[in-house]
């Protein structure tokens, strides 16, 4: 792109666009990066500068950008049929994807309800669980439980069960009441012990269930990794025992795998690390390899059956969106699953993840990074002023933002969460790339000190 064209576009961006999760005033001093091309693990801006896409374009990308088979799948589907409605009509990509997802997800998740973004897949789970109890002679089971530091999306229902208050406190009057339980965050236990933290957190769940199960519809969790809350990685035993508690107390378990699904943790689904089947599973982000919007809420035959009745009984699940089951998105999701298999993506991810884990230890040689951790293709640490002295940066210092700016100079597109610096790498990131990313990040950390 010539420079004049780039300048004109950025000027128009400033005049007409409102970006998500962005204090637009930040752009008064510094434009967003005008990306012209994305290929593999790289983004290229209009000025020819190359950046590693270290957060997989907001946690969605799976096989790298511009995968030829994905492009091919889009063209093939568009040649056949663009979009048609999904009530009264059905189509092969929607049917086949549902069939595949039922096969691949933990046993017992037998039904697939389509929507088009992660927040909405959560809304659907909440509404289904609520309506299930209404139609199962348990009308008192109306309340939800969420875990501190969790994030389930931006729509009001999803925010009501979110535990990252700092983002959303302004909306408090619009939200419904829900119960919260502590996070199994290992940092909350003495010595940072993950098992102890899980145990503590489960005790609180047990106490709440003992007292209130009669009014509880469901508990919603992010399996194994609380992502937006600060890349908190916790013990799989939490999931195993939480599943037992939910069964014992007759409370639905909603697993929000919107972020972690499709291989990011080294297994196709994070629930597999604990061998559990939730009552609802929400999937989006990686579902279409991070290329087109699509989401699903999966559930059990038991839940489905409570809605299945003669029309006049009014048990229909009355929810749906214009773009429900978009055929192009479904075709891409199917192709992504085929790529997973044909290219042995999970096997390779396990190897890359092991390499990432060893590379992450390099950060321990500096005094800033604390709680260095990784799970699958996600690596993170909390940036302290001094880890050894236990001193943190103040909010005003915007250390995360400074890391972002220095990262750009090093050809890294990093987007820290507060003081938590993290990678959320495409599954195709090679060893050489991982090592290079860590080298560059170490230089970034030297520069911001
Ligand atoms: C991103 C995310 C969502 C929301 O998905 P959107 O597509 O952004 O609406 C929900 N849950 C989790 C765990 C997420 O990370």
CSV table of C-alpha atoms and ligand atoms in Angstrom, one decimal:
chain,number,residue,atom,x,y,z
A,1,UNK,CA,0.0,0.0,0.0
A,2,UNK,CA,1.4,3.4,-0.8
A,3,UNK,CA,2.0,5.8,2.1
A,4,UNK,CA,-0.7,8.3,1.1
A,5,UNK,CA,-3.3,5.6,1.0
A,6,UNK,CA,-2.2,4.4,4.5
A,7,UNK,CA,-2.4,7.9,5.9
A,8,UNK,CA,-5.8,8.5,4.4
A,9,UNK,CA,-7.2,5.3,5.9
A,10,UNK,CA,-5.8,6.0,9.3
A,11,UNK,CA,-7.3,9.5,9.2
A,12,UNK,CA,-10.7,7.9,8.3
A,13,UNK,CA,-10.3,5.4,11.1
A,14,UNK,CA,-9.8,8.3,13.5
A,15,UNK,CA,-13.0,10.0,12.1
A,16,UNK,CA,-15.4,7.1,11.8
A,17,UNK,CA,-14.4,4.0,13.7
A,18,UNK,CA,-14.9,3.1,17.4
A,19,UNK,CA,-12.7,0.2,18.4
A,20,UNK,CA,-13.5,-2.5,21.0
A,21,UNK,CA,-12.1,-2.4,24.5
A,22,UNK,CA,-10.2,0.7,23.5
A,23,UNK,CA,-9.8,4.1,25.1
A,24,UNK,CA,-10.1,5.9,21.8
A,25,UNK,CA,-8.1,8.9,23.2
A,26,UNK,CA,-5.0,6.6,23.2
A,27,UNK,CA,-5.3,6.9,19.4
A,28,UNK,CA,-5.0,10.7,19.5
A,29,UNK,CA,-1.3,10.2,20.1
A,30,UNK,CA,-0.7,6.9,18.3
A,31,UNK,CA,-2.6,5.3,15.5
A,32,UNK,CA,-3.7,1.6,15.6
A,33,UNK,CA,-1.5,-0.5,13.4
A,34,UNK,CA,-2.9,-0.7,9.9
A,35,UNK,CA,-2.6,-4.4,9.0
A,36,UNK,CA,-2.5,-5.2,5.3
A,37,UNK,CA,-1.7,-8.9,5.2
A,38,UNK,CA,-1.7,-11.9,7.6
A,39,UNK,CA,0.1,-15.1,6.8
A,40,UNK,CA,1.1,-18.0,9.0
A,41,UNK,CA,2.1,-16.6,12.4
A,42,UNK,CA,2.8,-13.2,11.0
A,43,UNK,CA,0.9,-9.9,10.6
A,44,UNK,CA,2.2,-7.3,8.1
A,45,UNK,CA,1.4,-3.6,8.4
A,46,UNK,CA,0.9,-1.1,5.6
A,47,UNK,CA,4.5,0.0,6.0
A,48,UNK,CA,5.9,-3.4,5.5
A,49,UNK,CA,6.7,-4.1,9.1
A,50,UNK,CA,6.2,-7.7,10.3
A,51,UNK,CA,4.9,-8.8,13.7
A,52,UNK,CA,4.4,-12.1,15.3
A,53,UNK,CA,0.7,-12.6,16.1
A,54,UNK,CA,1.5,-13.8,19.6
A,55,UNK,CA,-2.1,-13.6,20.8
A,56,UNK,CA,-3.6,-15.5,17.7
A,57,UNK,CA,-5.6,-12.4,16.9
A,58,UNK,CA,-7.5,-12.3,20.2
A,59,UNK,CA,-7.2,-16.0,20.9
A,60,UNK,CA,-8.9,-17.2,17.8
A,61,UNK,CA,-6.4,-18.3,15.2
A,62,UNK,CA,-5.5,-22.0,15.1
A,63,UNK,CA,-3.6,-23.0,12.0
A,64,UNK,CA,-1.9,-19.7,11.2
A,65,UNK,CA,-3.3,-17.1,8.8
A,66,UNK,CA,-4.2,-17.7,5.2
A,67,UNK,CA,-4.2,-21.5,5.4
A,68,UNK,CA,-4.8,-22.5,1.8
A,69,UNK,CA,-7.3,-25.3,2.7
A,70,UNK,CA,-9.4,-22.8,4.7
A,71,UNK,CA,-9.5,-20.4,1.8
A,72,UNK,CA,-10.4,-23.2,-0.5
A,73,UNK,CA,-13.3,-24.3,1.8
A,74,UNK,CA,-14.7,-20.8,1.8
A,75,UNK,CA,-14.6,-20.6,-1.9
A,76,UNK,CA,-16.2,-24.1,-2.4
A,77,UNK,CA,-19.0,-23.3,0.0
A,78,UNK,CA,-19.7,-19.9,-1.5
A,79,UNK,CA,-19.9,-21.5,-4.9
A,80,UNK,CA,-22.7,-23.7,-3.5
A,81,UNK,CA,-24.7,-21.6,-1.1
A,82,UNK,CA,-24.0,-18.4,0.9
A,83,UNK,CA,-26.4,-17.9,3.8
A,84,UNK,CA,-29.8,-19.4,4.4
A,85,UNK,CA,-31.9,-19.4,7.6
A,86,UNK,CA,-31.6,-22.3,9.9
A,87,UNK,CA,-35.3,-22.7,11.1
A,88,UNK,CA,-37.4,-24.6,8.7
A,89,UNK,CA,-34.3,-25.1,6.5
A,90,UNK,CA,-31.2,-27.1,7.2
A,91,UNK,CA,-28.0,-27.8,5.2
A,92,UNK,CA,-25.1,-30.2,4.9
A,93,UNK,CA,-22.3,-28.0,6.5
A,94,UNK,CA,-24.6,-27.4,9.6
A,95,UNK,CA,-25.5,-31.1,9.9
A,96,UNK,CA,-22.1,-32.5,9.3
A,97,UNK,CA,-20.4,-30.1,11.7
A,98,UNK,CA,-22.9,-31.0,14.4
A,99,UNK,CA,-22.2,-34.7,13.8
A,100,UNK,CA,-18.5,-34.2,14.1
A,101,UNK,CA,-18.7,-32.1,17.2
A,102,UNK,CA,-20.8,-34.7,18.9
A,103,UNK,CA,-18.2,-37.3,18.0
A,104,UNK,CA,-15.2,-35.2,19.2
A,105,UNK,CA,-16.5,-33.6,22.4
A,106,UNK,CA,-16.6,-35.5,25.7
A,107,UNK,CA,-19.2,-38.4,25.6
A,108,UNK,CA,-22.7,-37.4,26.5
A,109,UNK,CA,-22.7,-34.0,24.7
A,110,UNK,CA,-25.2,-35.0,22.0
A,111,UNK,CA,-26.9,-31.8,20.8
A,112,UNK,CA,-25.5,-28.8,19.0
A,113,UNK,CA,-27.2,-25.4,19.1
A,114,UNK,CA,-25.6,-22.8,16.8
A,115,UNK,CA,-25.0,-19.1,17.4
A,116,UNK,CA,-22.3,-16.7,16.2
A,117,UNK,CA,-20.0,-15.5,19.1
A,118,UNK,CA,-18.7,-16.7,22.4
A,119,UNK,CA,-20.8,-14.4,24.6
A,120,UNK,CA,-24.0,-15.6,22.8
A,121,UNK,CA,-23.0,-19.3,23.3
A,122,UNK,CA,-22.9,-18.5,27.0
A,123,UNK,CA,-26.3,-16.7,26.9
A,124,UNK,CA,-27.7,-19.8,25.3
A,125,UNK,CA,-26.3,-22.1,28.0
A,126,UNK,CA,-27.7,-19.9,30.7
A,127,UNK,CA,-31.1,-19.7,29.2
A,128,UNK,CA,-31.2,-23.4,28.4
A,129,UNK,CA,-30.3,-24.3,31.9
A,130,UNK,CA,-32.8,-21.9,33.4
A,131,UNK,CA,-35.6,-23.1,31.1
A,132,UNK,CA,-34.7,-26.7,31.7
A,133,UNK,CA,-35.4,-26.4,35.5
A,134,UNK,CA,-38.6,-24.5,34.8
A,135,UNK,CA,-39.8,-27.4,32.7
A,136,UNK,CA,-38.6,-30.1,35.1
A,137,UNK,CA,-40.7,-29.3,38.1
A,138,UNK,CA,-37.9,-27.4,39.8
A,139,UNK,CA,-39.0,-23.8,39.2
A,140,UNK,CA,-36.9,-22.6,42.2
A,141,UNK,CA,-33.6,-23.4,40.5
A,142,UNK,CA,-33.0,-20.0,38.9
A,143,UNK,CA,-29.7,-18.8,40.2
A,144,UNK,CA,-26.2,-19.1,38.7
A,145,UNK,CA,-22.8,-19.5,40.3
A,146,UNK,CA,-19.6,-18.1,38.8
A,147,UNK,CA,-15.9,-18.2,39.7
A,148,UNK,CA,-14.0,-15.1,40.7
A,149,UNK,CA,-11.7,-13.8,37.9
A,150,UNK,CA,-13.7,-15.5,35.2
A,151,UNK,CA,-14.8,-14.0,32.0
A,152,UNK,CA,-17.7,-15.2,29.9
A,153,UNK,CA,-18.3,-12.4,27.4
A,154,UNK,CA,-19.7,-8.9,27.1
A,155,UNK,CA,-23.5,-9.4,26.7
A,156,UNK,CA,-25.4,-8.6,29.9
A,157,UNK,CA,-26.1,-12.2,30.9
A,158,UNK,CA,-22.5,-13.2,30.3
A,159,UNK,CA,-21.4,-10.1,32.3
A,160,UNK,CA,-23.7,-11.1,35.2
A,161,UNK,CA,-21.8,-14.4,35.5
A,162,UNK,CA,-18.4,-12.7,35.0
A,163,UNK,CA,-15.9,-12.3,37.8
A,164,UNK,CA,-13.7,-9.5,36.3
A,165,UNK,CA,-15.6,-6.6,37.8
A,166,UNK,CA,-13.0,-4.0,37.0
A,167,UNK,CA,-14.0,-4.0,33.4
A,168,UNK,CA,-17.7,-3.8,33.9
A,169,UNK,CA,-18.7,-2.1,37.2
A,170,UNK,CA,-20.6,0.6,35.4
A,171,UNK,CA,-23.2,-2.0,34.2
A,172,UNK,CA,-23.8,-3.4,37.7
A,173,UNK,CA,-27.4,-2.0,37.8
A,174,UNK,CA,-28.3,-3.9,34.6
A,175,UNK,CA,-27.1,-7.3,35.8
A,176,UNK,CA,-28.9,-10.2,37.5
A,177,UNK,CA,-27.7,-11.4,40.8
A,178,UNK,CA,-25.4,-14.5,40.9
A,179,UNK,CA,-23.3,-16.2,43.5
A,180,UNK,CA,-19.6,-16.2,43.3
A,181,UNK,CA,-17.0,-18.7,44.5
A,182,UNK,CA,-13.3,-18.2,44.8
A,183,UNK,CA,-10.9,-19.0,42.0
A,184,UNK,CA,-8.8,-22.1,42.2
A,185,UNK,CA,-5.9,-19.7,41.3
A,186,UNK,CA,-2.7,-21.4,42.6
A,187,UNK,CA,-1.4,-17.9,43.6
A,188,UNK,CA,-4.0,-17.8,46.4
A,189,UNK,CA,-2.7,-20.9,48.1
A,190,UNK,CA,0.4,-21.0,50.5
A,191,UNK,CA,3.5,-21.6,48.4
A,192,UNK,CA,1.4,-21.3,45.2
A,193,UNK,CA,0.4,-25.0,45.4
A,194,UNK,CA,-2.2,-25.8,42.7
A,195,UNK,CA,-3.7,-28.8,44.5
A,196,UNK,CA,-4.2,-26.8,47.8
A,197,UNK,CA,-5.8,-24.0,45.8
A,198,UNK,CA,-8.2,-26.3,44.1
A,199,UNK,CA,-9.1,-27.9,47.4
A,200,UNK,CA,-9.8,-24.5,49.0
A,201,UNK,CA,-11.9,-23.3,46.1
A,202,UNK,CA,-13.9,-26.6,46.1
A,203,UNK,CA,-14.7,-26.3,49.8
A,204,UNK,CA,-16.4,-23.0,49.1
A,205,UNK,CA,-18.4,-24.6,46.3
A,206,UNK,CA,-19.4,-27.5,48.5
A,207,UNK,CA,-20.6,-25.1,51.2
A,208,UNK,CA,-22.6,-23.0,48.8
A,209,UNK,CA,-24.2,-26.1,47.2
A,210,UNK,CA,-25.0,-27.6,50.6
A,211,UNK,CA,-26.9,-24.4,51.6
A,212,UNK,CA,-28.4,-23.3,48.3
A,213,UNK,CA,-28.5,-26.1,45.7
A,214,UNK,CA,-32.3,-26.0,45.8
A,215,UNK,CA,-32.1,-22.6,44.1
A,216,UNK,CA,-29.1,-23.1,41.8
A,217,UNK,CA,-29.5,-23.8,38.1
A,218,UNK,CA,-25.9,-24.0,37.1
A,219,UNK,CA,-22.3,-23.1,37.8
A,220,UNK,CA,-20.2,-21.7,34.9
A,221,UNK,CA,-16.5,-22.2,34.6
A,222,UNK,CA,-13.6,-21.7,32.3
A,223,UNK,CA,-12.0,-25.2,32.3
A,224,UNK,CA,-8.3,-25.2,33.4
A,225,UNK,CA,-7.5,-21.7,32.3
A,226,UNK,CA,-9.2,-18.5,33.4
A,227,UNK,CA,-8.0,-16.5,30.4
A,228,UNK,CA,-9.2,-12.9,30.5
A,229,UNK,CA,-8.9,-12.8,34.3
A,230,UNK,CA,-5.1,-13.0,33.9
A,231,UNK,CA,-4.2,-16.3,32.4
A,232,UNK,CA,-4.8,-18.2,35.6
A,233,UNK,CA,-3.9,-21.9,35.2
A,234,UNK,CA,-5.3,-24.3,37.7
A,235,UNK,CA,-5.3,-28.0,38.6
A,236,UNK,CA,-7.4,-30.5,36.6
A,237,UNK,CA,-8.5,-32.1,39.9
A,238,UNK,CA,-10.7,-29.0,40.4
A,239,UNK,CA,-12.7,-30.0,37.4
A,240,UNK,CA,-13.0,-33.7,38.4
A,241,UNK,CA,-14.3,-32.9,41.9
A,242,UNK,CA,-16.5,-30.0,40.7
A,243,UNK,CA,-18.1,-32.5,38.3
A,244,UNK,CA,-18.8,-34.8,41.3
A,245,UNK,CA,-20.3,-32.0,43.3
A,246,UNK,CA,-22.5,-30.8,40.5
A,247,UNK,CA,-23.8,-34.4,40.0
A,248,UNK,CA,-24.3,-34.9,43.8
A,249,UNK,CA,-26.2,-31.6,44.3
A,250,UNK,CA,-28.1,-31.6,41.0
A,251,UNK,CA,-26.5,-28.4,39.7
A,252,UNK,CA,-25.7,-28.0,35.9
A,253,UNK,CA,-22.0,-27.6,35.0
A,254,UNK,CA,-21.4,-25.2,32.1
A,255,UNK,CA,-18.0,-25.4,30.7
A,256,UNK,CA,-17.1,-22.3,28.7
A,257,UNK,CA,-14.5,-23.6,26.3
A,258,UNK,CA,-14.8,-20.6,24.1
A,259,UNK,CA,-11.2,-19.7,24.6
A,260,UNK,CA,-9.5,-23.0,25.4
A,261,UNK,CA,-11.3,-25.3,22.9
A,262,UNK,CA,-9.7,-26.7,19.7
A,263,UNK,CA,-6.3,-27.6,20.9
A,264,UNK,CA,-5.0,-24.5,22.7
A,265,UNK,CA,-4.2,-26.5,25.9
A,266,UNK,CA,-2.7,-29.4,24.1
A,267,UNK,CA,-5.9,-31.4,24.1
A,268,UNK,CA,-8.8,-30.8,21.7
A,269,UNK,CA,-10.9,-29.7,24.7
A,270,UNK,CA,-9.7,-28.6,28.1
A,271,UNK,CA,-12.3,-30.8,29.8
A,272,UNK,CA,-10.4,-33.8,28.5
A,273,UNK,CA,-7.5,-33.1,30.9
A,274,UNK,CA,-9.9,-34.1,33.7
A,275,UNK,CA,-12.0,-36.6,31.7
A,276,UNK,CA,-15.2,-34.8,32.5
A,277,UNK,CA,-18.4,-34.2,30.6
A,278,UNK,CA,-20.1,-30.9,31.5
A,279,UNK,CA,-23.9,-30.5,31.0
A,280,UNK,CA,-23.2,-27.6,28.6
A,281,UNK,CA,-20.2,-26.8,26.6
A,282,UNK,CA,-19.7,-23.4,24.9
A,283,UNK,CA,-17.4,-23.2,21.9
A,284,UNK,CA,-16.4,-20.4,19.5
A,285,UNK,CA,-13.1,-18.6,18.8
A,286,UNK,CA,-11.0,-21.6,17.5
A,287,UNK,CA,-14.1,-23.4,16.1
A,288,UNK,CA,-13.6,-21.9,12.6
A,289,UNK,CA,-9.8,-21.9,13.0
A,290,UNK,CA,-10.4,-18.2,14.0
A,291,UNK,CA,-11.4,-17.1,10.5
A,292,UNK,CA,-15.2,-16.6,10.6
A,293,UNK,CA,-17.7,-16.0,13.4
A,294,UNK,CA,-19.5,-19.1,14.7
A,295,UNK,CA,-20.3,-20.5,18.1
A,296,UNK,CA,-22.1,-23.6,19.5
A,297,UNK,CA,-23.6,-24.5,22.8
A,298,UNK,CA,-23.6,-28.3,23.2
A,299,UNK,CA,-25.7,-30.2,25.7
A,300,UNK,CA,-26.9,-33.6,26.7
A,301,UNK,CA,-29.9,-35.6,25.6
A,302,UNK,CA,-31.3,-35.2,29.1
A,303,UNK,CA,-31.5,-31.4,28.7
A,304,UNK,CA,-32.8,-31.7,25.2
A,305,UNK,CA,-35.6,-34.0,26.2
A,306,UNK,CA,-37.0,-31.5,28.7
A,307,UNK,CA,-37.7,-29.2,25.7
A,308,UNK,CA,-39.1,-31.9,23.4
A,309,UNK,CA,-42.9,-32.0,23.5
A,310,UNK,CA,-46.1,-31.1,21.7
A,311,UNK,CA,-46.1,-27.6,20.4
A,312,UNK,CA,-49.0,-26.3,22.6
A,313,UNK,CA,-47.0,-27.3,25.7
A,314,UNK,CA,-44.8,-24.2,25.0
A,315,UNK,CA,-41.5,-25.9,25.8
A,316,UNK,CA,-39.8,-24.6,22.6
A,317,UNK,CA,-36.4,-23.0,23.2
A,318,UNK,CA,-37.2,-19.6,21.7
A,319,UNK,CA,-33.8,-18.2,20.9
A,320,UNK,CA,-32.0,-17.8,17.6
A,321,UNK,CA,-30.0,-15.3,15.6
A,322,UNK,CA,-30.1,-14.1,12.0
A,323,UNK,CA,-26.8,-15.8,11.2
A,324,UNK,CA,-27.5,-19.1,13.1
A,325,UNK,CA,-25.6,-21.9,11.5
A,326,UNK,CA,-24.1,-19.8,8.7
A,327,UNK,CA,-23.1,-22.4,6.1
A,328,UNK,CA,-19.8,-20.8,5.2
A,329,UNK,CA,-18.7,-20.7,8.8
A,330,UNK,CA,-19.8,-24.3,9.3
A,331,UNK,CA,-17.8,-25.4,6.2
A,332,UNK,CA,-14.7,-23.6,7.5
A,333,UNK,CA,-15.1,-25.3,10.9
A,334,UNK,CA,-15.4,-28.7,9.2
A,335,UNK,CA,-12.3,-28.0,7.2
A,336,UNK,CA,-10.4,-26.9,10.3
A,337,UNK,CA,-11.3,-30.2,12.0
A,338,UNK,CA,-10.0,-32.1,8.9
A,339,UNK,CA,-6.8,-30.1,9.0
A,340,UNK,CA,-6.4,-31.1,12.6
A,341,UNK,CA,-6.5,-34.7,11.7
A,342,UNK,CA,-4.6,-34.7,8.4
A,343,UNK,CA,-1.8,-32.5,9.6
A,344,UNK,CA,-1.5,-34.2,13.1
A,345,UNK,CA,-2.0,-30.9,14.7
A,346,UNK,CA,-2.6,-32.1,18.2
A,347,UNK,CA,0.5,-34.3,18.3
A,348,UNK,CA,2.6,-31.5,17.0
A,349,UNK,CA,1.0,-29.1,19.5
A,350,UNK,CA,2.0,-31.3,22.4
A,351,UNK,CA,5.6,-31.1,21.2
A,352,UNK,CA,5.6,-27.4,20.7
A,353,UNK,CA,3.9,-26.9,24.1
A,354,UNK,CA,6.7,-28.9,25.8
A,355,UNK,CA,9.2,-26.7,24.0
A,356,UNK,CA,7.3,-23.5,25.0
A,357,UNK,CA,7.4,-24.7,28.6
A,358,UNK,CA,11.2,-25.0,28.6
A,359,UNK,CA,11.5,-21.7,26.8
A,360,UNK,CA,9.3,-19.9,29.4
A,361,UNK,CA,11.9,-20.8,32.1
A,362,UNK,CA,14.3,-18.3,30.5
A,363,UNK,CA,12.2,-15.5,32.0
A,364,UNK,CA,13.1,-16.7,35.5
A,365,UNK,CA,16.6,-15.3,34.9
A,366,UNK,CA,15.3,-11.8,35.1
A,367,UNK,CA,14.0,-10.2,38.3
A,368,UNK,CA,10.7,-8.9,36.8
A,369,UNK,CA,8.7,-11.9,35.7
A,370,UNK,CA,6.9,-13.8,38.5
A,371,UNK,CA,4.6,-16.9,38.4
A,372,UNK,CA,6.0,-18.0,35.1
A,373,UNK,CA,3.6,-20.6,33.7
A,374,UNK,CA,2.4,-22.3,30.6
A,375,UNK,CA,-0.4,-24.7,29.5
A,376,UNK,CA,-0.4,-25.9,25.9
A,377,UNK,CA,0.3,-23.0,23.6
A,378,UNK,CA,-0.4,-20.4,26.3
A,379,UNK,CA,2.6,-19.0,28.3
A,380,UNK,CA,2.3,-16.2,30.8
A,381,UNK,CA,4.0,-14.4,33.7
A,382,UNK,CA,3.2,-11.4,35.9
A,383,UNK,CA,5.6,-8.6,35.5
A,384,UNK,CA,6.8,-7.2,38.8
A,385,UNK,CA,9.1,-4.2,39.4
A,386,UNK,CA,11.1,-6.8,41.4
A,387,UNK,CA,9.9,-10.3,41.9
A,388,UNK,CA,12.5,-10.9,44.6
A,389,UNK,CA,11.5,-7.9,46.6
A,390,UNK,CA,7.8,-8.6,45.8
A,391,UNK,CA,7.2,-5.1,44.5
A,392,UNK,CA,4.7,-4.4,41.7
A,393,UNK,CA,4.2,-1.6,39.2
A,394,UNK,CA,1.4,0.9,40.0
A,395,UNK,CA,-1.6,1.1,37.8
A,396,UNK,CA,-0.6,4.5,36.5
A,397,UNK,CA,2.7,3.2,35.1
A,398,UNK,CA,0.8,1.1,32.5
A,399,UNK,CA,3.6,-1.4,32.4
A,400,UNK,CA,1.5,-3.7,30.1
A,401,UNK,CA,1.0,-0.9,27.7
A,402,UNK,CA,4.8,-0.1,27.7
A,403,UNK,CA,5.5,-3.7,27.0
A,404,UNK,CA,3.1,-3.6,24.1
A,405,UNK,CA,4.8,-0.5,22.6
A,406,UNK,CA,8.3,-2.0,23.0
A,407,UNK,CA,7.0,-5.3,21.6
A,408,UNK,CA,6.0,-3.5,18.4
A,409,UNK,CA,9.6,-2.3,17.9
A,410,UNK,CA,10.8,-5.9,18.3
A,411,UNK,CA,8.3,-7.2,15.8
A,412,UNK,CA,6.0,-8.7,18.4
A,413,UNK,CA,2.3,-8.0,18.6
A,414,UNK,CA,1.8,-8.5,22.4
A,415,UNK,CA,-1.3,-7.4,24.2
A,416,UNK,CA,-0.8,-7.8,28.0
A,417,UNK,CA,-3.7,-8.1,30.4
A,418,UNK,CA,-2.7,-5.5,33.0
A,419,UNK,CA,0.7,-6.6,34.3
A,420,UNK,CA,0.3,-10.1,33.0
A,421,UNK,CA,2.4,-10.7,29.8
A,422,UNK,CA,1.3,-13.7,27.8
A,423,UNK,CA,1.5,-15.6,24.6
A,424,UNK,CA,-1.5,-17.3,23.1
A,425,UNK,CA,0.2,-18.9,20.1
A,426,UNK,CA,-1.3,-20.4,17.0
A,427,UNK,CA,-1.0,-24.2,17.1
A,428,UNK,CA,1.3,-24.1,14.0
A,429,UNK,CA,4.0,-22.0,15.8
A,430,UNK,CA,7.3,-23.8,15.3
A,431,UNK,CA,10.1,-24.3,17.8
A,432,UNK,CA,12.3,-21.8,15.9
A,433,UNK,CA,9.5,-19.2,16.1
A,434,UNK,CA,8.9,-19.8,19.8
A,435,UNK,CA,12.6,-19.4,20.5
A,436,UNK,CA,12.7,-16.2,18.5
A,437,UNK,CA,9.6,-14.8,20.2
A,438,UNK,CA,11.1,-15.4,23.6
A,439,UNK,CA,14.4,-13.9,22.5
A,440,UNK,CA,12.6,-10.8,21.4
A,441,UNK,CA,10.5,-10.6,24.6
A,442,UNK,CA,13.6,-10.8,26.7
A,443,UNK,CA,14.9,-7.7,24.9
A,444,UNK,CA,11.5,-6.0,25.4
A,445,UNK,CA,11.7,-6.6,29.1
A,446,UNK,CA,15.3,-5.2,29.2
A,447,UNK,CA,14.1,-2.1,27.4
A,448,UNK,CA,11.1,-1.3,29.6
A,449,UNK,CA,13.2,-1.6,32.8
B,1,LIG,C1,-13.7,-14.5,24.5
B,1,LIG,C2,-14.5,-15.3,25.5
B,1,LIG,C3,-15.9,-15.2,25.5
B,1,LIG,C4,-16.6,-14.3,24.6
B,1,LIG,O1,-16.5,-14.6,23.3
B,1,LIG,P1,-16.9,-13.4,22.2
B,1,LIG,O2,-16.8,-14.1,20.9
B,1,LIG,O3,-15.8,-12.4,22.4
B,1,LIG,O4,-18.2,-12.9,22.5
B,1,LIG,C5,-16.5,-16.0,26.4
B,1,LIG,N1,-15.9,-16.8,27.2
B,1,LIG,C6,-14.5,-16.9,27.2
B,1,LIG,C7,-13.9,-17.9,28.2
B,1,LIG,C8,-13.8,-16.1,26.4
B,1,LIG,O5,-12.4,-16.1,26.4
